[in-house]
């Protein structure tokens, strides 16, 4: 009897192809007849189109006694129009497969629409109606005000939100809008009514100072004609764009403890102001900050989480505040996390040791390489969706940056030296210029924190 020996046929092993060069998408600019600035970017295959509108209604323009009115207006933009009730408007969005969201921040109000390209005309029509003739119904305004007042109660109870509120109040002069909550305080929000919202809308919502970003598969779409027939119907008086005031802050070293008697954890927020995206050192700042606290393998986490077990995670970040083309804008540089109450002082001591060691010894080439591999290497994945591209392009418009800014940042990070990243993060996180906010039990942590000598300690009630 013969023995059958099976054979297998192996196909040739696939060979890698030539990598395709990638760069952040470059937009095309135009202006509609009503003065609306348009940036569009064709992304074949992305059937969900993202549309971001930036309305020149900065928080600094709010009446002081009515702070929060921009937020209420933003939330009211999808509560109906002159021809559709709130329920009808929501139904039309749903039938178009679209979502419409809006929020107010220091530079502007941003309205974001996502809609399938097959229903782009309907989506843009609804967006245009929301901007051109929002109903701003009195009962909905009252509901939104009530919701915001409820949010404030929860924000006071949230340690991270409470820490952010305290840090901004400590860093910035009380006359600066940056020192106060973006969506208003209880005292200001409770004064907001329909008349106040309508007055803010009339004063600031106009196409001549606004911009729209459109990103998606626009193949075969006559976008100029479509925009003129939809957003082109939005009209308003011509006006000069608003100008952001320079950002200044007192970031001399000090500690503020927001007292939470009985708290079992302490929320940490350590920060100061630093360069924003107009500064030539921004790319190096991003790279160095990532090495300090951008990931689980960063220096802060290696010590505070892995070696000492103080925390589930600590992060360092740079968040632009107000930005201006003249370079007078700034970013908030911060370290954020939480630790168990007993570990508060040891965690702070180790954080200062990490910062001083970083200044003395610098980053390693391996740290720099790992950061570049992630920040630059993951970029093509990060911008796979139209929404992510539109959001970044809108950020560039909002912060008065060049259209190729993000592409240039990635180019710079790929070639930056370890020394450049070190210099940026060391100058950004100077221990003697850090304001520390702790939300925790002052009776337990107060004396130990004073003994650290990282700044005068003040205790405030929660």
One Martini backbone bead per residue (centre of mass of N, CA, C, O) as a GRO file, in nm:
protein
  462
    1UNK     BB    1   0.095   0.037   0.024
    2UNK     BB    2   0.062   0.355  -0.033
    3UNK     BB    3   0.180   0.674   0.069
    4UNK     BB    4   0.023   0.968   0.137
    5UNK     BB    5   0.154   1.292   0.047
    6UNK     BB    6   0.090   1.593   0.124
    7UNK     BB    7   0.060   1.908  -0.036
    8UNK     BB    8   0.180   2.251  -0.047
    9UNK     BB    9   0.092   2.571  -0.166
   10UNK     BB   10   0.288   2.856  -0.183
   11UNK     BB   11   0.256   3.178  -0.172
   12UNK     BB   12   0.376   3.461  -0.221
   13UNK     BB   13   0.508   3.697  -0.040
   14UNK     BB   14   0.423   3.987   0.046
   15UNK     BB   15   0.519   4.310  -0.056
   16UNK     BB   16   0.608   4.607   0.014
   17UNK     BB   17   0.537   4.913  -0.063
   18UNK     BB   18   0.539   5.233  -0.138
   19UNK     BB   19   0.516   5.489   0.044
   20UNK     BB   20   0.279   5.730   0.102
   21UNK     BB   21   0.269   6.041   0.107
   22UNK     BB   22   0.192   6.269   0.385
   23UNK     BB   23  -0.052   6.535   0.430
   24UNK     BB   24  -0.217   6.779   0.529
   25UNK     BB   25  -0.484   6.910   0.411
   26UNK     BB   26  -0.554   7.140   0.157
   27UNK     BB   27  -0.729   7.420   0.112
   28UNK     BB   28  -0.990   7.600  -0.045
   29UNK     BB   29  -1.057   7.934  -0.133
   30UNK     BB   30  -1.344   8.157  -0.066
   31UNK     BB   31  -1.621   8.394  -0.152
   32UNK     BB   32  -1.915   8.505  -0.089
   33UNK     BB   33  -2.141   8.753  -0.153
   34UNK     BB   34  -2.192   8.790   0.176
   35UNK     BB   35  -1.873   8.729   0.294
   36UNK     BB   36  -1.828   8.435   0.320
   37UNK     BB   37  -1.587   8.223   0.420
   38UNK     BB   38  -1.423   7.958   0.228
   39UNK     BB   39  -1.337   7.614   0.311
   40UNK     BB   40  -1.224   7.343   0.102
   41UNK     BB   41  -1.220   6.966   0.099
   42UNK     BB   42  -1.139   6.696  -0.093
   43UNK     BB   43  -1.255   6.352   0.012
   44UNK     BB   44  -1.239   6.073  -0.115
   45UNK     BB   45  -1.488   5.851   0.037
   46UNK     BB   46  -1.624   6.080   0.219
   47UNK     BB   47  -1.968   6.074   0.269
   48UNK     BB   48  -1.928   6.242   0.527
   49UNK     BB   49  -1.999   6.566   0.576
   50UNK     BB   50  -1.815   6.847   0.700
   51UNK     BB   51  -1.942   7.141   0.883
   52UNK     BB   52  -1.786   7.453   0.975
   53UNK     BB   53  -1.890   7.730   1.173
   54UNK     BB   54  -1.758   8.064   1.226
   55UNK     BB   55  -1.855   8.288   1.475
   56UNK     BB   56  -1.803   8.631   1.560
   57UNK     BB   57  -1.852   8.548   1.910
   58UNK     BB   58  -1.703   8.633   2.166
   59UNK     BB   59  -1.688   8.627   2.507
   60UNK     BB   60  -1.590   8.929   2.537
   61UNK     BB   61  -1.880   9.037   2.417
   62UNK     BB   62  -2.014   8.992   2.667
   63UNK     BB   63  -2.199   9.085   2.904
   64UNK     BB   64  -2.113   9.062   3.223
   65UNK     BB   65  -2.418   9.011   3.335
   66UNK     BB   66  -2.442   8.778   3.068
   67UNK     BB   67  -2.279   8.541   3.111
   68UNK     BB   68  -2.367   8.275   2.869
   69UNK     BB   69  -2.519   8.375   2.611
   70UNK     BB   70  -2.354   8.226   2.393
   71UNK     BB   71  -2.431   7.941   2.484
   72UNK     BB   72  -2.736   7.968   2.455
   73UNK     BB   73  -2.734   8.039   2.159
   74UNK     BB   74  -2.594   7.789   2.050
   75UNK     BB   75  -2.818   7.589   2.165
   76UNK     BB   76  -3.060   7.745   1.998
   77UNK     BB   77  -2.998   7.685   1.685
   78UNK     BB   78  -3.173   7.388   1.711
   79UNK     BB   79  -3.478   7.532   1.801
   80UNK     BB   80  -3.548   7.653   1.537
   81UNK     BB   81  -3.739   7.853   1.308
   82UNK     BB   82  -3.943   8.054   1.114
   83UNK     BB   83  -4.066   7.753   0.989
   84UNK     BB   84  -3.960   7.576   1.242
   85UNK     BB   85  -3.982   7.384   1.485
   86UNK     BB   86  -3.803   7.207   1.697
   87UNK     BB   87  -3.926   6.935   1.610
   88UNK     BB   88  -3.908   6.980   1.301
   89UNK     BB   89  -3.605   7.025   1.286
   90UNK     BB   90  -3.522   6.752   1.402
   91UNK     BB   91  -3.668   6.586   1.183
   92UNK     BB   92  -3.506   6.695   0.938
   93UNK     BB   93  -3.232   6.599   1.030
   94UNK     BB   94  -3.304   6.299   1.044
   95UNK     BB   95  -3.387   6.268   0.742
   96UNK     BB   96  -3.084   6.363   0.655
   97UNK     BB   97  -2.867   6.234   0.851
   98UNK     BB   98  -2.816   6.466   1.066
   99UNK     BB   99  -2.598   6.687   1.252
  100UNK     BB  100  -2.629   6.953   1.513
  101UNK     BB  101  -2.377   7.164   1.656
  102UNK     BB  102  -2.299   7.389   1.940
  103UNK     BB  103  -2.042   7.629   2.055
  104UNK     BB  104  -1.879   7.826   2.309
  105UNK     BB  105  -1.589   8.032   2.293
  106UNK     BB  106  -1.358   8.266   2.310
  107UNK     BB  107  -1.342   8.320   1.990
  108UNK     BB  108  -1.627   8.152   1.930
  109UNK     BB  109  -1.883   8.023   1.739
  110UNK     BB  110  -1.958   7.674   1.680
  111UNK     BB  111  -2.088   7.504   1.388
  112UNK     BB  112  -2.185   7.155   1.342
  113UNK     BB  113  -2.204   6.957   1.044
  114UNK     BB  114  -2.344   6.632   0.956
  115UNK     BB  115  -2.364   6.484   0.618
  116UNK     BB  116  -2.460   6.334   0.362
  117UNK     BB  117  -2.387   6.398   0.038
  118UNK     BB  118  -2.682   6.326  -0.068
  119UNK     BB  119  -2.783   6.566   0.170
  120UNK     BB  120  -2.638   6.843   0.157
  121UNK     BB  121  -2.850   7.051   0.078
  122UNK     BB  122  -3.034   7.009   0.323
  123UNK     BB  123  -2.826   7.063   0.541
  124UNK     BB  124  -2.751   7.355   0.449
  125UNK     BB  125  -3.035   7.471   0.477
  126UNK     BB  126  -3.063   7.427   0.782
  127UNK     BB  127  -2.814   7.585   0.862
  128UNK     BB  128  -2.896   7.854   0.737
  129UNK     BB  129  -3.159   7.889   0.901
  130UNK     BB  130  -3.024   7.890   1.182
  131UNK     BB  131  -2.854   8.152   1.116
  132UNK     BB  132  -3.072   8.346   0.983
  133UNK     BB  133  -3.362   8.223   1.154
  134UNK     BB  134  -3.394   8.191   1.455
  135UNK     BB  135  -3.639   8.155   1.690
  136UNK     BB  136  -3.591   8.170   1.997
  137UNK     BB  137  -3.771   8.043   2.206
  138UNK     BB  138  -3.869   8.115   2.518
  139UNK     BB  139  -3.902   7.827   2.637
  140UNK     BB  140  -3.618   7.729   2.543
  141UNK     BB  141  -3.449   7.936   2.690
  142UNK     BB  142  -3.543   7.858   2.972
  143UNK     BB  143  -3.439   7.568   2.955
  144UNK     BB  144  -3.138   7.632   2.900
  145UNK     BB  145  -3.093   7.791   3.157
  146UNK     BB  146  -3.167   7.564   3.354
  147UNK     BB  147  -2.952   7.366   3.255
  148UNK     BB  148  -2.709   7.545   3.324
  149UNK     BB  149  -2.762   7.566   3.628
  150UNK     BB  150  -2.726   7.261   3.673
  151UNK     BB  151  -2.435   7.239   3.571
  152UNK     BB  152  -2.300   7.415   3.786
  153UNK     BB  153  -2.345   7.224   4.019
  154UNK     BB  154  -2.177   6.989   3.894
  155UNK     BB  155  -1.910   7.146   3.857
  156UNK     BB  156  -1.862   7.196   4.162
  157UNK     BB  157  -1.849   6.871   4.216
  158UNK     BB  158  -1.618   6.863   4.009
  159UNK     BB  159  -1.285   6.850   4.049
  160UNK     BB  160  -1.179   6.927   3.765
  161UNK     BB  161  -1.361   7.178   3.721
  162UNK     BB  162  -1.281   7.324   3.982
  163UNK     BB  163  -0.981   7.352   3.915
  164UNK     BB  164  -1.010   7.517   3.656
  165UNK     BB  165  -1.154   7.757   3.781
  166UNK     BB  166  -0.927   7.829   3.985
  167UNK     BB  167  -0.693   7.870   3.786
  168UNK     BB  168  -0.816   8.101   3.618
  169UNK     BB  169  -0.865   8.294   3.860
  170UNK     BB  170  -0.554   8.303   3.935
  171UNK     BB  171  -0.408   8.386   3.662
  172UNK     BB  172  -0.632   8.598   3.597
  173UNK     BB  173  -0.771   8.874   3.569
  174UNK     BB  174  -1.087   8.975   3.665
  175UNK     BB  175  -1.131   9.140   3.383
  176UNK     BB  176  -1.085   8.876   3.245
  177UNK     BB  177  -1.261   8.637   3.078
  178UNK     BB  178  -1.064   8.394   3.152
  179UNK     BB  179  -1.142   8.397   3.474
  180UNK     BB  180  -1.416   8.281   3.369
  181UNK     BB  181  -1.665   8.101   3.291
  182UNK     BB  182  -1.761   8.023   2.975
  183UNK     BB  183  -2.086   7.962   3.062
  184UNK     BB  184  -2.105   8.093   3.324
  185UNK     BB  185  -2.273   8.196   3.597
  186UNK     BB  186  -2.532   8.194   3.806
  187UNK     BB  187  -2.566   8.505   3.813
  188UNK     BB  188  -2.573   8.547   3.495
  189UNK     BB  189  -2.766   8.326   3.380
  190UNK     BB  190  -3.035   8.416   3.537
  191UNK     BB  191  -3.056   8.684   3.337
  192UNK     BB  192  -3.133   8.520   3.096
  193UNK     BB  193  -3.308   8.595   2.795
  194UNK     BB  194  -3.440   8.636   2.495
  195UNK     BB  195  -3.346   8.929   2.456
  196UNK     BB  196  -3.044   8.872   2.505
  197UNK     BB  197  -3.005   8.665   2.279
  198UNK     BB  198  -3.103   8.842   2.043
  199UNK     BB  199  -2.896   9.073   2.082
  200UNK     BB  200  -2.645   8.896   2.035
  201UNK     BB  201  -2.719   8.801   1.758
  202UNK     BB  202  -2.748   9.083   1.616
  203UNK     BB  203  -2.443   9.175   1.687
  204UNK     BB  204  -2.273   8.887   1.567
  205UNK     BB  205  -2.453   8.742   1.342
  206UNK     BB  206  -2.253   8.718   1.046
  207UNK     BB  207  -2.101   8.656   0.736
  208UNK     BB  208  -1.856   8.868   0.705
  209UNK     BB  209  -1.716   8.726   0.991
  210UNK     BB  210  -1.734   8.445   0.869
  211UNK     BB  211  -1.679   8.081   0.853
  212UNK     BB  212  -1.639   7.793   0.627
  213UNK     BB  213  -1.609   7.434   0.652
  214UNK     BB  214  -1.554   7.184   0.389
  215UNK     BB  215  -1.565   6.817   0.423
  216UNK     BB  216  -1.534   6.576   0.151
  217UNK     BB  217  -1.707   6.419  -0.100
  218UNK     BB  218  -1.713   6.649  -0.390
  219UNK     BB  219  -1.772   6.484  -0.623
  220UNK     BB  220  -1.984   6.654  -0.845
  221UNK     BB  221  -1.997   6.915  -0.675
  222UNK     BB  222  -2.142   7.240  -0.681
  223UNK     BB  223  -2.039   7.424  -0.436
  224UNK     BB  224  -2.074   7.725  -0.497
  225UNK     BB  225  -2.378   7.703  -0.570
  226UNK     BB  226  -2.473   7.566  -0.308
  227UNK     BB  227  -2.380   7.789  -0.111
  228UNK     BB  228  -2.538   8.026  -0.238
  229UNK     BB  229  -2.830   7.878  -0.199
  230UNK     BB  230  -2.780   7.878   0.117
  231UNK     BB  231  -2.563   8.051   0.281
  232UNK     BB  232  -2.621   8.299   0.086
  233UNK     BB  233  -2.899   8.380   0.246
  234UNK     BB  234  -2.722   8.503   0.447
  235UNK     BB  235  -2.754   8.803   0.633
  236UNK     BB  236  -2.577   9.125   0.695
  237UNK     BB  237  -2.389   9.334   0.833
  238UNK     BB  238  -2.111   9.493   0.806
  239UNK     BB  239  -1.786   9.408   0.959
  240UNK     BB  240  -1.542   9.395   1.184
  241UNK     BB  241  -1.333   9.209   1.317
  242UNK     BB  242  -1.239   9.088   1.592
  243UNK     BB  243  -1.020   9.157   1.878
  244UNK     BB  244  -0.779   9.021   2.059
  245UNK     BB  245  -0.658   9.021   2.356
  246UNK     BB  246  -0.404   9.001   2.534
  247UNK     BB  247  -0.222   8.759   2.714
  248UNK     BB  248  -0.223   8.759   3.069
  249UNK     BB  249  -0.024   8.656   3.368
  250UNK     BB  250   0.004   8.519   3.702
  251UNK     BB  251   0.283   8.273   3.740
  252UNK     BB  252   0.353   8.266   4.020
  253UNK     BB  253   0.435   8.076   4.272
  254UNK     BB  254   0.153   7.874   4.392
  255UNK     BB  255  -0.114   7.769   4.626
  256UNK     BB  256  -0.441   7.611   4.585
  257UNK     BB  257  -0.695   7.514   4.813
  258UNK     BB  258  -0.980   7.322   4.764
  259UNK     BB  259  -1.200   7.250   4.999
  260UNK     BB  260  -1.265   6.886   5.084
  261UNK     BB  261  -1.401   6.744   5.319
  262UNK     BB  262  -1.319   6.397   5.314
  263UNK     BB  263  -1.144   6.351   5.087
  264UNK     BB  264  -0.976   6.073   4.911
  265UNK     BB  265  -0.896   6.286   4.694
  266UNK     BB  266  -0.670   6.467   4.470
  267UNK     BB  267  -0.680   6.734   4.262
  268UNK     BB  268  -0.463   6.815   3.992
  269UNK     BB  269  -0.349   7.159   3.888
  270UNK     BB  270  -0.075   7.258   3.683
  271UNK     BB  271   0.012   7.603   3.586
  272UNK     BB  272   0.056   7.807   3.286
  273UNK     BB  273   0.180   8.023   3.056
  274UNK     BB  274   0.239   8.008   2.696
  275UNK     BB  275   0.293   7.933   2.395
  276UNK     BB  276   0.156   7.947   2.095
  277UNK     BB  277   0.107   7.871   1.753
  278UNK     BB  278   0.290   8.130   1.665
  279UNK     BB  279   0.524   7.999   1.780
  280UNK     BB  280   0.822   7.850   1.682
  281UNK     BB  281   0.804   7.644   1.948
  282UNK     BB  282   0.550   7.462   1.924
  283UNK     BB  283   0.647   7.187   1.818
  284UNK     BB  284   0.844   7.143   2.055
  285UNK     BB  285   0.628   7.158   2.276
  286UNK     BB  286   0.466   6.913   2.191
  287UNK     BB  287   0.695   6.709   2.210
  288UNK     BB  288   0.787   6.761   2.506
  289UNK     BB  289   0.507   6.721   2.643
  290UNK     BB  290   0.474   6.428   2.561
  291UNK     BB  291   0.723   6.324   2.719
  292UNK     BB  292   0.615   6.415   2.998
  293UNK     BB  293   0.255   6.367   2.954
  294UNK     BB  294   0.113   6.192   2.686
  295UNK     BB  295   0.164   5.902   2.825
  296UNK     BB  296   0.225   5.599   2.986
  297UNK     BB  297   0.554   5.648   2.906
  298UNK     BB  298   0.598   5.888   3.053
  299UNK     BB  299   0.746   6.042   3.310
  300UNK     BB  300   0.509   6.080   3.501
  301UNK     BB  301   0.394   5.786   3.484
  302UNK     BB  302   0.643   5.622   3.560
  303UNK     BB  303   0.639   5.734   3.851
  304UNK     BB  304   0.338   5.791   3.962
  305UNK     BB  305   0.226   5.508   3.855
  306UNK     BB  306   0.441   5.272   3.832
  307UNK     BB  307   0.631   5.321   4.087
  308UNK     BB  308   0.418   5.458   4.314
  309UNK     BB  309   0.092   5.448   4.286
  310UNK     BB  310  -0.078   5.732   4.300
  311UNK     BB  311  -0.206   5.677   4.005
  312UNK     BB  312  -0.377   5.637   3.691
  313UNK     BB  313  -0.297   5.936   3.585
  314UNK     BB  314  -0.087   6.175   3.403
  315UNK     BB  315  -0.106   6.501   3.239
  316UNK     BB  316   0.028   6.684   2.967
  317UNK     BB  317  -0.052   7.020   2.832
  318UNK     BB  318  -0.164   7.228   2.546
  319UNK     BB  319  -0.392   7.519   2.554
  320UNK     BB  320  -0.539   7.729   2.375
  321UNK     BB  321  -0.681   8.038   2.406
  322UNK     BB  322  -0.589   8.310   2.280
  323UNK     BB  323  -0.555   8.421   1.933
  324UNK     BB  324  -0.304   8.598   1.732
  325UNK     BB  325  -0.129   8.722   1.462
  326UNK     BB  326   0.074   8.900   1.660
  327UNK     BB  327   0.143   8.694   1.916
  328UNK     BB  328  -0.050   8.759   2.191
  329UNK     BB  329  -0.096   8.483   2.247
  330UNK     BB  330  -0.191   8.189   2.448
  331UNK     BB  331  -0.117   7.907   2.652
  332UNK     BB  332  -0.201   7.630   2.843
  333UNK     BB  333   0.010   7.488   3.081
  334UNK     BB  334  -0.032   7.143   3.198
  335UNK     BB  335  -0.102   6.940   3.494
  336UNK     BB  336  -0.303   6.634   3.527
  337UNK     BB  337  -0.472   6.483   3.818
  338UNK     BB  338  -0.495   6.205   4.057
  339UNK     BB  339  -0.486   6.138   4.415
  340UNK     BB  340  -0.440   6.024   4.700
  341UNK     BB  341  -0.436   6.200   4.980
  342UNK     BB  342  -0.164   6.087   5.110
  343UNK     BB  343  -0.005   6.148   4.814
  344UNK     BB  344   0.015   6.449   4.754
  345UNK     BB  345   0.296   6.547   4.844
  346UNK     BB  346   0.470   6.325   4.708
  347UNK     BB  347   0.371   6.386   4.418
  348UNK     BB  348   0.474   6.675   4.407
  349UNK     BB  349   0.769   6.619   4.468
  350UNK     BB  350   0.812   6.434   4.218
  351UNK     BB  351   0.735   6.640   4.005
  352UNK     BB  352   0.965   6.840   4.067
  353UNK     BB  353   1.191   6.636   4.016
  354UNK     BB  354   1.129   6.583   3.722
  355UNK     BB  355   1.168   6.876   3.623
  356UNK     BB  356   1.463   6.912   3.726
  357UNK     BB  357   1.584   6.672   3.575
  358UNK     BB  358   1.510   6.765   3.295
  359UNK     BB  359   1.682   7.028   3.308
  360UNK     BB  360   1.960   6.878   3.369
  361UNK     BB  361   1.938   6.621   3.139
  362UNK     BB  362   1.711   6.576   2.961
  363UNK     BB  363   1.622   6.428   2.693
  364UNK     BB  364   1.598   6.151   2.503
  365UNK     BB  365   1.619   6.005   2.202
  366UNK     BB  366   1.402   5.789   2.262
  367UNK     BB  367   1.177   5.984   2.344
  368UNK     BB  368   1.169   6.144   2.084
  369UNK     BB  369   1.114   5.906   1.890
  370UNK     BB  370   0.848   5.808   2.014
  371UNK     BB  371   0.694   6.075   1.972
  372UNK     BB  372   0.720   6.092   1.666
  373UNK     BB  373   0.595   5.822   1.591
  374UNK     BB  374   0.320   5.906   1.699
  375UNK     BB  375   0.247   6.202   1.608
  376UNK     BB  376   0.318   6.143   1.302
  377UNK     BB  377   0.224   5.844   1.246
  378UNK     BB  378  -0.094   5.891   1.336
  379UNK     BB  379  -0.214   6.113   1.154
  380UNK     BB  380  -0.358   5.955   0.922
  381UNK     BB  381  -0.565   5.833   1.128
  382UNK     BB  382  -0.679   6.091   1.262
  383UNK     BB  383  -0.763   6.195   0.943
  384UNK     BB  384  -0.997   6.001   0.823
  385UNK     BB  385  -1.204   6.212   0.885
  386UNK     BB  386  -1.382   6.490   0.809
  387UNK     BB  387  -1.417   6.605   1.096
  388UNK     BB  388  -1.113   6.626   1.174
  389UNK     BB  389  -1.031   6.816   0.948
  390UNK     BB  390  -1.236   7.044   0.996
  391UNK     BB  391  -1.153   7.110   1.287
  392UNK     BB  392  -0.858   7.194   1.222
  393UNK     BB  393  -0.924   7.413   1.018
  394UNK     BB  394  -1.092   7.578   1.220
  395UNK     BB  395  -0.864   7.632   1.416
  396UNK     BB  396  -0.694   7.798   1.217
  397UNK     BB  397  -0.898   8.020   1.180
  398UNK     BB  398  -0.948   8.096   1.480
  399UNK     BB  399  -0.606   8.139   1.511
  400UNK     BB  400  -0.475   8.277   1.262
  401UNK     BB  401  -0.372   8.061   1.052
  402UNK     BB  402  -0.229   7.892   0.829
  403UNK     BB  403  -0.329   7.647   0.606
  404UNK     BB  404  -0.028   7.490   0.661
  405UNK     BB  405   0.027   7.448   0.964
  406UNK     BB  406  -0.007   7.142   1.031
  407UNK     BB  407   0.193   7.041   0.822
  408UNK     BB  408   0.436   7.197   0.945
  409UNK     BB  409   0.441   7.065   1.222
  410UNK     BB  410   0.504   6.779   1.122
  411UNK     BB  411   0.764   6.850   0.980
  412UNK     BB  412   0.915   6.956   1.229
  413UNK     BB  413   0.893   6.709   1.420
  414UNK     BB  414   1.057   6.507   1.235
  415UNK     BB  415   1.340   6.708   1.278
  416UNK     BB  416   1.368   6.749   1.559
  417UNK     BB  417   1.549   6.787   1.829
  418UNK     BB  418   1.605   6.698   2.147
  419UNK     BB  419   1.689   6.983   2.244
  420UNK     BB  420   1.441   7.139   2.149
  421UNK     BB  421   1.236   6.985   2.324
  422UNK     BB  422   1.369   7.044   2.593
  423UNK     BB  423   1.364   7.354   2.591
  424UNK     BB  424   1.056   7.383   2.571
  425UNK     BB  425   0.963   7.221   2.828
  426UNK     BB  426   1.136   7.367   3.037
  427UNK     BB  427   1.026   7.661   2.981
  428UNK     BB  428   0.723   7.580   3.030
  429UNK     BB  429   0.804   7.403   3.316
  430UNK     BB  430   0.861   7.603   3.554
  431UNK     BB  431   0.864   7.567   3.888
  432UNK     BB  432   0.867   7.895   3.956
  433UNK     BB  433   0.585   7.914   3.741
  434UNK     BB  434   0.373   7.748   3.921
  435UNK     BB  435   0.030   7.681   3.951
  436UNK     BB  436  -0.139   7.525   4.226
  437UNK     BB  437  -0.417   7.301   4.225
  438UNK     BB  438  -0.620   7.174   4.503
  439UNK     BB  439  -0.868   6.918   4.541
  440UNK     BB  440  -0.925   6.888   4.895
  441UNK     BB  441  -0.813   6.809   5.214
  442UNK     BB  442  -0.674   7.055   5.400
  443UNK     BB  443  -0.629   6.915   5.684
  444UNK     BB  444  -0.430   6.697   5.550
  445UNK     BB  445  -0.247   6.861   5.314
  446UNK     BB  446  -0.149   7.147   5.392
  447UNK     BB  447   0.120   7.115   5.561
  448UNK     BB  448   0.277   6.938   5.357
  449UNK     BB  449   0.272   7.147   5.127
  450UNK     BB  450   0.421   7.374   5.272
  451UNK     BB  451   0.693   7.204   5.312
  452UNK     BB  452   0.780   7.208   5.001
  453UNK     BB  453   0.817   7.507   4.876
  454UNK     BB  454   0.612   7.587   4.605
  455UNK     BB  455   0.440   7.799   4.770
  456UNK     BB  456   0.199   7.979   4.861
  457UNK     BB  457  -0.077   7.902   5.077
  458UNK     BB  458  -0.424   7.870   4.984
  459UNK     BB  459  -0.753   7.861   5.126
  460UNK     BB  460  -1.062   7.748   4.987
  461UNK     BB  461  -1.373   7.714   4.923
  462UNK     BB  462  -1.602   7.505   4.734
   0.00000   0.00000   0.00000
